[in-house]
CSV table of N, CA and C and ligand atoms in Angstrom, one decimal:
chain,number,residue,atom,x,y,z
F,1,UNK,N,186.7,-61.9,-40.6
F,1,UNK,CA,185.9,-62.6,-41.0
F,1,UNK,C,186.0,-61.8,-42.9
F,2,UNK,N,185.9,-63.2,-43.0
F,2,UNK,CA,185.3,-63.2,-44.7
F,2,UNK,C,184.2,-63.1,-44.9
F,3,UNK,N,184.3,-62.4,-45.8
F,3,UNK,CA,182.8,-61.4,-46.1
F,3,UNK,C,182.6,-62.4,-47.4
F,4,UNK,N,181.4,-62.8,-47.7
F,4,UNK,CA,180.8,-63.8,-48.7
F,4,UNK,C,179.7,-63.4,-49.8
F,5,UNK,N,179.9,-62.9,-50.8
F,5,UNK,CA,179.1,-62.4,-51.4
F,5,UNK,C,177.8,-63.1,-51.9
F,6,UNK,N,176.6,-63.6,-51.5
F,6,UNK,CA,175.9,-64.5,-51.2
F,6,UNK,C,174.4,-63.9,-52.4
F,7,UNK,N,173.9,-65.0,-53.9
F,7,UNK,CA,173.2,-64.3,-54.0
F,7,UNK,C,172.2,-65.2,-54.4
F,8,UNK,N,170.8,-64.6,-54.4
F,8,UNK,CA,169.7,-65.6,-54.6
F,8,UNK,C,169.1,-65.3,-55.7
F,9,UNK,N,168.7,-66.8,-56.5
F,9,UNK,CA,168.2,-66.5,-58.0
F,9,UNK,C,166.5,-67.6,-57.5
F,10,UNK,N,165.6,-66.5,-57.4
F,10,UNK,CA,164.2,-67.0,-57.2
F,10,UNK,C,163.6,-66.9,-58.7
F,11,UNK,N,162.8,-68.8,-58.9
F,11,UNK,CA,161.8,-68.2,-59.7
F,11,UNK,C,161.0,-69.8,-59.4
F,12,UNK,N,159.9,-69.9,-59.9
F,12,UNK,CA,158.8,-71.3,-60.3
F,12,UNK,C,160.0,-72.2,-60.9
F,13,UNK,N,160.2,-72.2,-62.2
F,13,UNK,CA,161.6,-73.5,-62.3
F,13,UNK,C,160.1,-74.6,-62.2
F,14,UNK,N,159.1,-74.3,-63.5
F,14,UNK,CA,158.0,-75.3,-63.2
F,14,UNK,C,157.9,-75.5,-65.3
F,15,UNK,N,159.8,-76.3,-65.8
F,15,UNK,CA,160.7,-76.4,-64.9
F,15,UNK,C,161.8,-75.7,-65.2
F,16,UNK,N,163.7,-76.0,-65.2
F,16,UNK,CA,164.1,-75.3,-65.3
F,16,UNK,C,164.4,-75.3,-67.3
F,17,UNK,N,164.9,-74.3,-67.0
F,17,UNK,CA,165.1,-74.1,-68.7
F,17,UNK,C,166.7,-74.0,-69.3
F,18,UNK,N,167.0,-74.0,-70.2
F,18,UNK,CA,168.4,-73.8,-70.5
F,18,UNK,C,168.8,-72.6,-70.5
F,19,UNK,N,167.5,-71.4,-70.5
F,19,UNK,CA,168.1,-70.3,-70.2
F,19,UNK,C,168.1,-69.9,-68.4
F,20,UNK,N,167.4,-70.5,-68.0
F,20,UNK,CA,167.4,-70.1,-66.1
F,20,UNK,C,169.0,-71.3,-65.7
F,21,UNK,N,169.4,-72.2,-66.5
F,21,UNK,CA,170.7,-72.6,-66.4
F,21,UNK,C,171.5,-71.5,-67.0
F,22,UNK,N,171.9,-71.1,-67.9
F,22,UNK,CA,172.7,-70.1,-68.2
F,22,UNK,C,172.8,-68.7,-67.4
F,23,UNK,N,171.5,-68.6,-66.3
F,23,UNK,CA,172.1,-67.4,-65.7
F,23,UNK,C,172.3,-67.8,-64.5
F,24,UNK,N,172.4,-69.3,-63.7
F,24,UNK,CA,172.8,-69.8,-63.2
F,24,UNK,C,174.8,-70.3,-63.3
F,25,UNK,N,174.7,-70.6,-64.3
F,25,UNK,CA,176.4,-70.3,-64.5
F,25,UNK,C,176.9,-69.4,-64.6
F,26,UNK,N,176.5,-68.4,-65.0
F,26,UNK,CA,177.1,-67.1,-65.1
F,26,UNK,C,177.1,-65.9,-63.7
F,27,UNK,N,175.6,-66.6,-63.0
F,27,UNK,CA,175.6,-65.9,-61.6
F,27,UNK,C,177.1,-66.5,-60.5
F,28,UNK,N,177.0,-67.2,-60.6
F,28,UNK,CA,177.8,-69.0,-59.8
F,28,UNK,C,179.5,-68.0,-59.9
F,29,UNK,N,179.6,-67.6,-61.1
F,29,UNK,CA,181.0,-66.9,-61.4
F,29,UNK,C,181.2,-65.7,-61.0
F,30,UNK,N,179.4,-64.8,-60.8
F,30,UNK,CA,179.8,-63.8,-60.2
F,30,UNK,C,180.3,-63.4,-58.5
F,31,UNK,N,179.2,-64.3,-58.3
F,31,UNK,CA,178.8,-64.7,-56.4
F,31,UNK,C,180.0,-65.9,-55.9
F,32,UNK,N,180.0,-65.4,-54.8
F,32,UNK,CA,180.5,-66.8,-53.9
F,32,UNK,C,179.7,-67.5,-54.2
F,33,UNK,N,178.6,-68.0,-53.4
F,33,UNK,CA,177.7,-68.6,-53.9
F,33,UNK,C,176.2,-67.7,-54.4
F,34,UNK,N,175.5,-69.2,-55.1
F,34,UNK,CA,174.6,-68.8,-55.2
F,34,UNK,C,173.1,-70.0,-54.9
F,35,UNK,N,171.9,-69.8,-54.2
F,35,UNK,CA,171.0,-70.4,-53.6
F,35,UNK,C,169.9,-70.3,-54.9
F,36,UNK,N,169.5,-71.1,-55.1
F,36,UNK,CA,168.3,-71.3,-56.3
F,36,UNK,C,167.0,-71.1,-55.4
F,37,UNK,N,166.5,-70.5,-55.4
F,37,UNK,CA,165.1,-70.5,-54.5
F,37,UNK,C,164.0,-70.5,-55.2
F,38,UNK,N,163.4,-72.1,-54.7
F,38,UNK,CA,162.0,-72.2,-55.7
F,38,UNK,C,160.8,-72.2,-55.4
F,39,UNK,N,159.8,-71.5,-56.0
F,39,UNK,CA,159.1,-70.8,-54.9
F,39,UNK,C,157.7,-72.2,-54.7
F,40,UNK,N,157.1,-72.4,-53.3
F,40,UNK,CA,156.3,-73.5,-53.9
F,40,UNK,C,155.3,-73.8,-54.6
F,41,UNK,N,154.6,-72.4,-55.2
F,41,UNK,CA,153.5,-71.5,-56.2
F,41,UNK,C,152.5,-72.2,-54.6
F,42,UNK,N,152.0,-71.3,-53.8
F,42,UNK,CA,150.7,-72.1,-53.5
F,42,UNK,C,149.2,-71.3,-54.2
F,43,UNK,N,149.4,-70.9,-54.9
F,43,UNK,CA,148.3,-69.8,-55.2
F,43,UNK,C,148.3,-70.7,-56.9
F,44,UNK,N,149.6,-70.7,-57.8
F,44,UNK,CA,149.6,-71.2,-58.7
F,44,UNK,C,149.3,-73.0,-58.6
F,45,UNK,N,149.6,-73.2,-59.5
F,45,UNK,CA,149.0,-75.1,-59.3
F,45,UNK,C,150.3,-75.1,-60.8
F,46,UNK,N,151.1,-75.6,-60.2
F,46,UNK,CA,152.7,-76.0,-61.0
F,46,UNK,C,152.3,-77.6,-61.7
F,47,UNK,N,153.1,-77.5,-62.3
F,47,UNK,CA,153.3,-78.5,-63.4
F,47,UNK,C,153.9,-80.0,-62.6
F,48,UNK,N,155.0,-79.3,-62.1
F,48,UNK,CA,156.1,-80.4,-61.3
F,48,UNK,C,155.4,-80.2,-59.5
F,49,UNK,N,155.9,-80.8,-59.3
F,49,UNK,CA,155.8,-80.3,-57.5
F,49,UNK,C,157.4,-79.5,-57.2
F,50,UNK,N,156.8,-78.7,-55.7
F,50,UNK,CA,158.4,-78.6,-55.4
F,50,UNK,C,159.5,-79.5,-55.4
F,51,UNK,N,159.4,-80.6,-54.8
F,51,UNK,CA,160.5,-81.5,-55.1
F,51,UNK,C,160.6,-81.7,-55.9
F,52,UNK,N,159.6,-82.3,-57.5
F,52,UNK,CA,160.7,-82.4,-58.3
F,52,UNK,C,161.3,-81.9,-59.1
F,53,UNK,N,160.3,-80.1,-59.0
F,53,UNK,CA,161.7,-79.1,-59.4
F,53,UNK,C,163.0,-78.9,-58.9
F,54,UNK,N,163.0,-78.9,-57.5
F,54,UNK,CA,163.8,-78.6,-56.7
F,54,UNK,C,165.4,-80.0,-57.4
F,55,UNK,N,164.9,-80.9,-57.9
F,55,UNK,CA,165.6,-82.3,-57.8
F,55,UNK,C,166.2,-82.2,-59.0
F,56,UNK,N,165.3,-81.5,-60.3
F,56,UNK,CA,166.1,-81.2,-61.8
F,56,UNK,C,167.2,-80.4,-61.5
F,57,UNK,N,166.4,-79.5,-60.5
F,57,UNK,CA,168.0,-78.1,-60.8
F,57,UNK,C,169.0,-78.7,-60.3
F,58,UNK,N,168.8,-79.6,-58.9
F,58,UNK,CA,170.2,-79.9,-58.4
F,58,UNK,C,170.9,-80.7,-59.4
F,59,UNK,N,170.1,-81.8,-60.2
F,59,UNK,CA,170.6,-82.7,-61.2
F,59,UNK,C,171.8,-81.6,-62.3
F,60,UNK,N,170.4,-81.3,-62.9
F,60,UNK,CA,171.5,-79.7,-63.8
F,60,UNK,C,172.8,-78.9,-63.4
F,61,UNK,N,172.7,-79.0,-61.9
F,61,UNK,CA,173.7,-77.7,-61.5
F,61,UNK,C,174.8,-78.4,-61.1
F,62,UNK,N,174.4,-80.4,-60.8
F,62,UNK,CA,176.2,-80.5,-59.9
F,62,UNK,C,176.9,-80.8,-59.9
F,63,UNK,N,177.3,-79.6,-61.0
F,63,UNK,CA,178.0,-79.2,-61.4
F,63,UNK,C,179.5,-77.8,-61.3
F,64,UNK,N,178.5,-77.0,-60.2
F,64,UNK,CA,178.2,-76.4,-59.8
F,64,UNK,C,178.9,-76.2,-58.4
F,65,UNK,N,180.0,-76.7,-57.9
F,65,UNK,CA,180.2,-76.4,-56.2
F,65,UNK,C,179.6,-75.3,-55.5
F,66,UNK,N,179.6,-73.9,-56.1
F,66,UNK,CA,179.1,-73.1,-55.2
F,66,UNK,C,177.4,-72.6,-55.4
F,67,UNK,N,176.8,-73.8,-55.9
F,67,UNK,CA,175.4,-73.2,-56.0
F,67,UNK,C,174.3,-74.1,-55.3
F,68,UNK,N,173.7,-73.6,-54.2
F,68,UNK,CA,172.8,-74.6,-53.5
F,68,UNK,C,171.1,-74.3,-54.3
F,69,UNK,N,170.1,-75.5,-53.9
F,69,UNK,CA,169.2,-74.6,-54.8
F,69,UNK,C,168.3,-75.7,-53.2
F,70,UNK,N,167.3,-74.5,-53.1
F,70,UNK,CA,166.2,-75.4,-51.5
F,70,UNK,C,164.9,-75.0,-52.1
F,71,UNK,N,163.5,-75.3,-51.8
F,71,UNK,CA,162.1,-74.3,-52.4
F,71,UNK,C,162.1,-73.6,-50.8
F,72,UNK,N,160.9,-72.9,-50.6
F,72,UNK,CA,160.9,-71.5,-50.0
F,72,UNK,C,158.9,-71.0,-50.4
F,73,UNK,N,158.5,-70.6,-49.1
F,73,UNK,CA,157.6,-70.5,-49.0
F,73,UNK,C,157.6,-68.7,-49.0
F,74,UNK,N,156.0,-67.9,-49.1
F,74,UNK,CA,156.4,-66.3,-48.2
F,74,UNK,C,157.0,-65.2,-48.9
F,75,UNK,N,157.7,-64.7,-48.4
F,75,UNK,CA,158.4,-63.2,-49.4
F,75,UNK,C,160.1,-64.1,-50.0
F,76,UNK,N,160.3,-63.1,-50.6
F,76,UNK,CA,161.3,-63.5,-51.5
F,76,UNK,C,162.3,-63.0,-50.6
F,77,UNK,N,162.6,-61.5,-49.9
F,77,UNK,CA,163.2,-60.9,-48.7
F,77,UNK,C,163.5,-61.5,-47.8
F,78,UNK,N,162.5,-62.4,-47.2
F,78,UNK,CA,162.6,-63.3,-45.8
F,78,UNK,C,163.6,-64.4,-46.2
F,79,UNK,N,163.4,-65.0,-47.0
F,79,UNK,CA,164.3,-65.6,-47.3
F,79,UNK,C,165.6,-65.4,-48.1
F,80,UNK,N,165.9,-64.6,-48.8
F,80,UNK,CA,167.1,-64.3,-48.8
F,80,UNK,C,168.0,-63.9,-47.9
F,81,UNK,N,166.9,-63.3,-47.0
F,81,UNK,CA,167.8,-62.5,-45.4
F,81,UNK,C,167.9,-64.1,-44.4
F,82,UNK,N,167.5,-65.0,-44.9
F,82,UNK,CA,167.9,-65.8,-43.9
F,82,UNK,C,168.9,-66.7,-44.3
F,83,UNK,N,168.9,-66.4,-45.5
F,83,UNK,CA,170.3,-67.7,-46.1
F,83,UNK,C,171.7,-66.0,-46.6
F,84,UNK,N,171.7,-64.5,-45.4
F,84,UNK,CA,172.5,-63.7,-45.8
F,84,UNK,C,173.4,-63.7,-46.9
F,85,UNK,N,171.6,-63.6,-48.1
F,85,UNK,CA,171.9,-63.3,-49.1
F,85,UNK,C,171.7,-61.2,-49.3
F,86,UNK,N,172.4,-60.9,-50.2
F,86,UNK,CA,171.7,-59.3,-50.2
F,86,UNK,C,171.4,-58.6,-51.7
F,87,UNK,N,171.4,-60.0,-52.5
F,87,UNK,CA,171.2,-59.9,-53.9
F,87,UNK,C,170.4,-60.7,-54.1
F,88,UNK,N,169.4,-60.2,-55.3
F,88,UNK,CA,168.4,-61.2,-55.9
F,88,UNK,C,169.0,-60.7,-57.1
F,89,UNK,N,169.4,-61.9,-57.9
F,89,UNK,CA,169.3,-62.2,-59.7
F,89,UNK,C,168.3,-62.8,-60.3
F,90,UNK,N,168.2,-61.7,-61.4
F,90,UNK,CA,167.1,-62.0,-62.0
F,90,UNK,C,167.7,-61.7,-63.4
F,91,UNK,N,166.9,-63.2,-64.6
F,91,UNK,CA,167.1,-62.9,-65.8
F,91,UNK,C,166.4,-62.2,-66.5
F,92,UNK,N,166.8,-61.2,-67.0
F,92,UNK,CA,165.4,-60.4,-68.3
F,92,UNK,C,166.4,-60.8,-69.9
F,93,UNK,N,164.4,-61.2,-70.2
F,93,UNK,CA,164.9,-62.0,-71.6
F,93,UNK,C,164.5,-60.8,-72.6
F,94,UNK,N,163.4,-60.2,-72.6
F,94,UNK,CA,162.8,-58.9,-73.5
F,94,UNK,C,162.4,-57.5,-72.5
F,95,UNK,N,162.4,-56.6,-73.3
F,95,UNK,CA,161.6,-55.5,-72.6
F,95,UNK,C,160.5,-55.8,-71.7
F,96,UNK,N,160.1,-56.7,-72.6
F,96,UNK,CA,158.3,-57.1,-72.5
F,96,UNK,C,158.7,-57.5,-70.4
F,97,UNK,N,159.9,-58.4,-70.7
F,97,UNK,CA,160.1,-58.5,-68.9
F,97,UNK,C,160.1,-57.3,-67.8
F,98,UNK,N,160.4,-56.3,-68.4
F,98,UNK,CA,161.2,-55.3,-67.7
F,98,UNK,C,160.2,-54.9,-66.9
F,99,UNK,N,158.9,-54.5,-66.9
F,99,UNK,CA,158.2,-53.7,-66.4
F,99,UNK,C,157.8,-54.3,-65.3
F,100,UNK,N,157.6,-55.6,-65.3
F,100,UNK,CA,157.2,-56.4,-64.3
F,100,UNK,C,158.7,-56.6,-63.3
F,101,UNK,N,159.5,-56.4,-63.9
F,101,UNK,CA,160.9,-57.0,-62.8
F,101,UNK,C,161.1,-55.8,-62.5
F,102,UNK,N,161.3,-54.3,-62.9
F,102,UNK,CA,161.0,-53.0,-62.2
F,102,UNK,C,160.6,-53.1,-61.2
F,103,UNK,N,159.4,-53.4,-61.4
F,103,UNK,CA,157.8,-52.9,-61.1
F,103,UNK,C,158.6,-53.8,-59.1
F,104,UNK,N,159.0,-55.2,-59.5
F,104,UNK,CA,159.2,-56.5,-58.1
F,104,UNK,C,161.0,-55.8,-57.7
F,105,UNK,N,161.8,-55.0,-58.2
F,105,UNK,CA,162.8,-55.0,-57.5
F,105,UNK,C,162.4,-53.8,-56.4
F,106,UNK,N,161.6,-53.1,-57.3
F,106,UNK,CA,161.3,-51.8,-56.0
F,106,UNK,C,160.5,-52.1,-55.0
F,107,UNK,N,159.3,-53.3,-55.1
F,107,UNK,CA,158.6,-53.1,-54.2
F,107,UNK,C,159.5,-54.6,-53.3
F,108,UNK,N,160.9,-54.6,-53.7
F,108,UNK,CA,161.1,-56.0,-52.7
F,108,UNK,C,162.8,-55.1,-52.1
F,109,UNK,N,162.9,-53.9,-52.5
F,109,UNK,CA,163.8,-52.7,-52.1
F,109,UNK,C,163.0,-52.3,-51.3
F,110,UNK,N,162.3,-51.8,-51.4
F,110,UNK,CA,161.1,-51.3,-50.2
F,110,UNK,C,160.9,-51.8,-49.3
F,111,UNK,N,160.6,-53.0,-49.4
F,111,UNK,CA,160.4,-54.8,-48.0
F,111,UNK,C,161.3,-54.8,-47.3
F,112,UNK,N,163.2,-54.6,-47.9
F,112,UNK,CA,164.3,-54.8,-47.2
F,112,UNK,C,165.2,-53.8,-47.8
F,113,UNK,N,165.3,-52.6,-47.5
F,113,UNK,CA,166.1,-51.7,-48.3
F,113,UNK,C,167.7,-51.9,-48.6
F,114,UNK,N,168.2,-53.4,-47.6
F,114,UNK,CA,169.4,-53.4,-48.2
F,114,UNK,C,169.5,-54.8,-49.0
F,115,UNK,N,168.3,-55.1,-49.9
F,115,UNK,CA,168.6,-55.9,-50.8
F,115,UNK,C,168.3,-55.8,-52.2
F,116,UNK,N,169.2,-55.6,-52.7
F,116,UNK,CA,169.6,-55.0,-54.0
F,116,UNK,C,169.1,-56.2,-55.2
F,117,UNK,N,168.6,-55.9,-56.2
F,117,UNK,CA,168.3,-57.0,-57.4
F,117,UNK,C,169.1,-56.8,-58.7
F,118,UNK,N,169.7,-57.6,-59.0
F,118,UNK,CA,171.1,-57.2,-60.1
F,118,UNK,C,170.4,-58.3,-60.9
F,119,UNK,N,170.2,-57.6,-62.6
F,119,UNK,CA,169.5,-58.0,-63.9
F,119,UNK,C,170.4,-59.0,-64.8
F,120,UNK,N,170.4,-60.6,-64.9
F,120,UNK,CA,171.6,-60.6,-66.2
F,120,UNK,C,170.4,-60.4,-67.4
F,121,UNK,N,171.4,-60.0,-68.5
F,121,UNK,CA,170.6,-60.3,-69.9
F,121,UNK,C,170.5,-61.5,-70.6
F,122,UNK,N,169.3,-62.2,-70.5
F,122,UNK,CA,169.5,-63.6,-70.7
F,122,UNK,C,170.6,-63.7,-72.3
F,123,UNK,N,171.4,-64.8,-72.4
F,123,UNK,CA,172.1,-64.8,-73.7
F,123,UNK,C,170.7,-64.8,-74.5
F,124,UNK,N,170.9,-64.0,-75.8
F,124,UNK,CA,170.4,-64.5,-77.3
F,124,UNK,C,170.0,-65.2,-77.6
F,125,UNK,N,170.6,-66.4,-77.5
F,125,UNK,CA,169.9,-67.6,-78.2
F,125,UNK,C,168.6,-68.9,-77.1
F,126,UNK,N,169.0,-68.0,-75.8
F,126,UNK,CA,168.0,-68.5,-75.1
F,126,UNK,C,166.5,-67.4,-74.7
F,127,UNK,N,166.0,-66.2,-75.4
F,127,UNK,CA,165.1,-65.5,-75.1
F,127,UNK,C,164.2,-65.8,-75.3
F,128,UNK,N,163.8,-66.9,-76.3
F,128,UNK,CA,162.6,-66.6,-76.3
F,128,UNK,C,162.1,-68.2,-76.0
F,129,UNK,N,162.4,-68.9,-74.6
F,129,UNK,CA,162.3,-69.7,-74.2
F,129,UNK,C,161.9,-69.5,-72.6
F,130,UNK,N,160.8,-69.8,-72.1
F,130,UNK,CA,159.8,-70.4,-71.0
F,130,UNK,C,159.4,-71.2,-70.7
F,131,UNK,N,160.0,-71.5,-69.5
F,131,UNK,CA,158.7,-73.1,-69.0
F,131,UNK,C,157.5,-73.0,-69.6
F,132,UNK,N,156.0,-71.6,-69.8
F,132,UNK,CA,154.9,-72.3,-70.2
F,132,UNK,C,155.1,-72.8,-71.8
F,133,UNK,N,156.8,-72.6,-72.2
F,133,UNK,CA,156.0,-72.7,-73.6
F,133,UNK,C,157.2,-74.4,-73.7
F,134,UNK,N,157.8,-74.9,-72.7
F,134,UNK,CA,158.1,-75.7,-72.4
F,134,UNK,C,157.1,-76.7,-72.6
F,135,UNK,N,156.1,-76.5,-71.3
F,135,UNK,CA,155.3,-77.2,-70.9
F,135,UNK,C,154.2,-77.4,-72.3
F,136,UNK,N,153.9,-76.7,-72.9
F,136,UNK,CA,152.8,-77.1,-73.9
F,136,UNK,C,153.5,-77.8,-75.2
F,137,UNK,N,155.2,-77.6,-75.7
F,137,UNK,CA,155.7,-78.6,-76.7
F,137,UNK,C,155.9,-79.7,-75.7
F,138,UNK,N,155.8,-79.8,-75.0
F,138,UNK,CA,155.8,-81.2,-74.2
F,138,UNK,C,154.8,-82.1,-74.0
F,139,UNK,N,153.4,-81.1,-74.1
F,139,UNK,CA,152.0,-81.4,-74.0
F,139,UNK,C,152.0,-82.1,-75.5
F,140,UNK,N,152.4,-81.7,-76.9
F,140,UNK,CA,152.4,-81.6,-78.2
F,140,UNK,C,153.6,-82.9,-78.8
F,141,UNK,N,154.1,-83.2,-77.6
F,141,UNK,CA,155.3,-84.7,-77.4
F,141,UNK,C,156.7,-83.9,-78.7
F,142,UNK,N,156.6,-82.1,-79.0
F,142,UNK,CA,158.0,-81.7,-79.9
F,142,UNK,C,159.2,-82.0,-78.9
F,143,UNK,N,159.7,-81.6,-80.3
F,143,UNK,CA,160.9,-81.3,-79.4
F,143,UNK,C,162.0,-80.8,-78.5
F,144,UNK,N,162.3,-81.3,-77.2
F,144,UNK,CA,163.1,-80.4,-76.7
F,144,UNK,C,164.7,-80.2,-76.4
F,145,UNK,N,164.5,-80.5,-77.2
F,145,UNK,CA,166.4,-80.1,-77.4
F,145,UNK,C,166.7,-79.3,-77.7
F,146,UNK,N,167.7,-79.0,-76.5
F,146,UNK,CA,168.3,-77.5,-76.8
F,146,UNK,C,167.6,-76.7,-76.1
F,147,UNK,N,166.9,-76.6,-75.6
F,147,UNK,CA,165.6,-76.0,-75.0
F,147,UNK,C,165.9,-75.8,-73.5
F,148,UNK,N,165.8,-77.5,-72.8
F,148,UNK,CA,166.2,-77.9,-71.6
F,148,UNK,C,167.2,-78.6,-71.7
F,149,UNK,N,167.8,-78.5,-70.4
F,149,UNK,CA,169.4,-79.5,-70.3
F,149,UNK,C,168.8,-80.8,-70.1
F,150,UNK,N,169.7,-81.1,-71.0
F,150,UNK,CA,169.3,-83.0,-72.2
F,150,UNK,C,169.2,-83.7,-71.1
F,151,UNK,N,169.8,-83.4,-70.0
F,151,UNK,CA,169.3,-85.0,-69.1
F,151,UNK,C,168.6,-84.6,-68.0
F,152,UNK,N,167.9,-83.5,-68.3
F,152,UNK,CA,165.8,-84.0,-67.7
F,152,UNK,C,165.1,-83.3,-68.9
F,153,UNK,N,165.2,-83.8,-70.1
F,153,UNK,CA,164.1,-84.3,-71.1
F,153,UNK,C,163.4,-85.5,-71.1
F,154,UNK,N,164.3,-86.3,-71.1
F,154,UNK,CA,163.4,-87.5,-70.8
F,154,UNK,C,162.6,-87.7,-69.5
F,155,UNK,N,163.1,-87.0,-68.7
F,155,UNK,CA,162.1,-87.2,-67.1
F,155,UNK,C,160.5,-86.2,-67.6
F,156,UNK,N,160.7,-85.1,-68.1
F,156,UNK,CA,159.9,-84.1,-69.1
F,156,UNK,C,159.2,-85.1,-69.6
F,157,UNK,N,159.2,-85.7,-70.8
F,157,UNK,CA,159.1,-86.2,-71.8
F,157,UNK,C,158.2,-87.2,-70.3
F,158,UNK,N,158.3,-87.9,-69.9
F,158,UNK,CA,157.6,-89.3,-69.6
F,158,UNK,C,156.6,-88.3,-68.5
F,159,UNK,N,156.7,-87.4,-68.1
F,159,UNK,CA,155.5,-86.7,-67.1
F,159,UNK,C,154.5,-86.5,-67.7
F,160,UNK,N,154.5,-86.3,-69.3
F,160,UNK,CA,153.5,-85.8,-70.6
F,160,UNK,C,153.0,-87.6,-70.9
F,161,UNK,N,153.6,-87.8,-70.8
F,161,UNK,CA,152.6,-90.0,-71.2
F,161,UNK,C,152.4,-90.3,-70.0
F,162,UNK,N,152.4,-90.1,-68.7
F,162,UNK,CA,151.4,-90.6,-68.2
F,162,UNK,C,150.4,-90.5,-68.1
C,201,PNS,O1,159.3,-67.8,-62.2
C,201,PNS,P1,158.6,-66.8,-62.2
C,201,PNS,O2,157.2,-67.0,-61.4
C,201,PNS,O3,158.4,-65.3,-62.6
C,201,PNS,O4,159.4,-66.0,-60.2
C,201,PNS,C1,158.4,-65.5,-59.3
C,201,PNS,C2,159.1,-65.3,-58.7
C,201,PNS,C3,159.3,-66.6,-57.4
C,201,PNS,C4,160.6,-64.6,-58.1
C,201,PNS,C5,157.9,-64.1,-57.1
C,201,PNS,O5,156.5,-64.5,-57.4
C,201,PNS,C6,158.6,-64.0,-55.9
C,201,PNS,O6,159.3,-64.1,-55.3
C,201,PNS,N1,157.4,-64.8,-55.8
C,201,PNS,C7,157.8,-64.5,-53.4
C,201,PNS,C8,156.4,-64.0,-53.2
C,201,PNS,C9,157.1,-62.0,-52.7
C,201,PNS,O7,158.6,-61.9,-52.0
C,201,PNS,N2,156.4,-61.4,-53.5
C,201,PNS,C10,156.7,-60.4,-53.8
C,201,PNS,C11,156.2,-59.1,-52.3
C,201,PNS,S1,154.3,-59.6,-52.7
């Protein structure tokens, strides 16, 4: 039997940024398969619907053959287990991310002790980018070049011009 190393890269991706895409590309070189898990966010109210967020990610990862994207509800460890993934990949931008991510990693391992969280350091050129910052910038009609993948810039701008 061939053993596939499958990883889940979870997030809200509201919307996907160049920082997220960098982690997806790098993870796709480390794992046999990467499943991008888009949280449907029942409690938060995302700017983009889960379908829109999945669509944007699929568009910008079309060149990556071993990357799949789907939305999920419920616990991340259940989503990972359902896909045969034993690894959760997370990106770390600054030390500010660390405390929360450390707590989540411990919690997820307590929920499923076969599930490992592995962190990838965000490329320094993306360390200041966040989806919230993209939304704020888009709201002020700021330049999104270099911050989100170029093929989705117009889509994001259109959303804020409605
Ligand atoms: O991009 P985000 O919003 O920082 O991603 C957060 C995410 C999706 C990774 C996190 O909210 C999550 O794993 N949610 C699923 C529910 C879950 O498993 N929570 C942990 C136990 S309460």
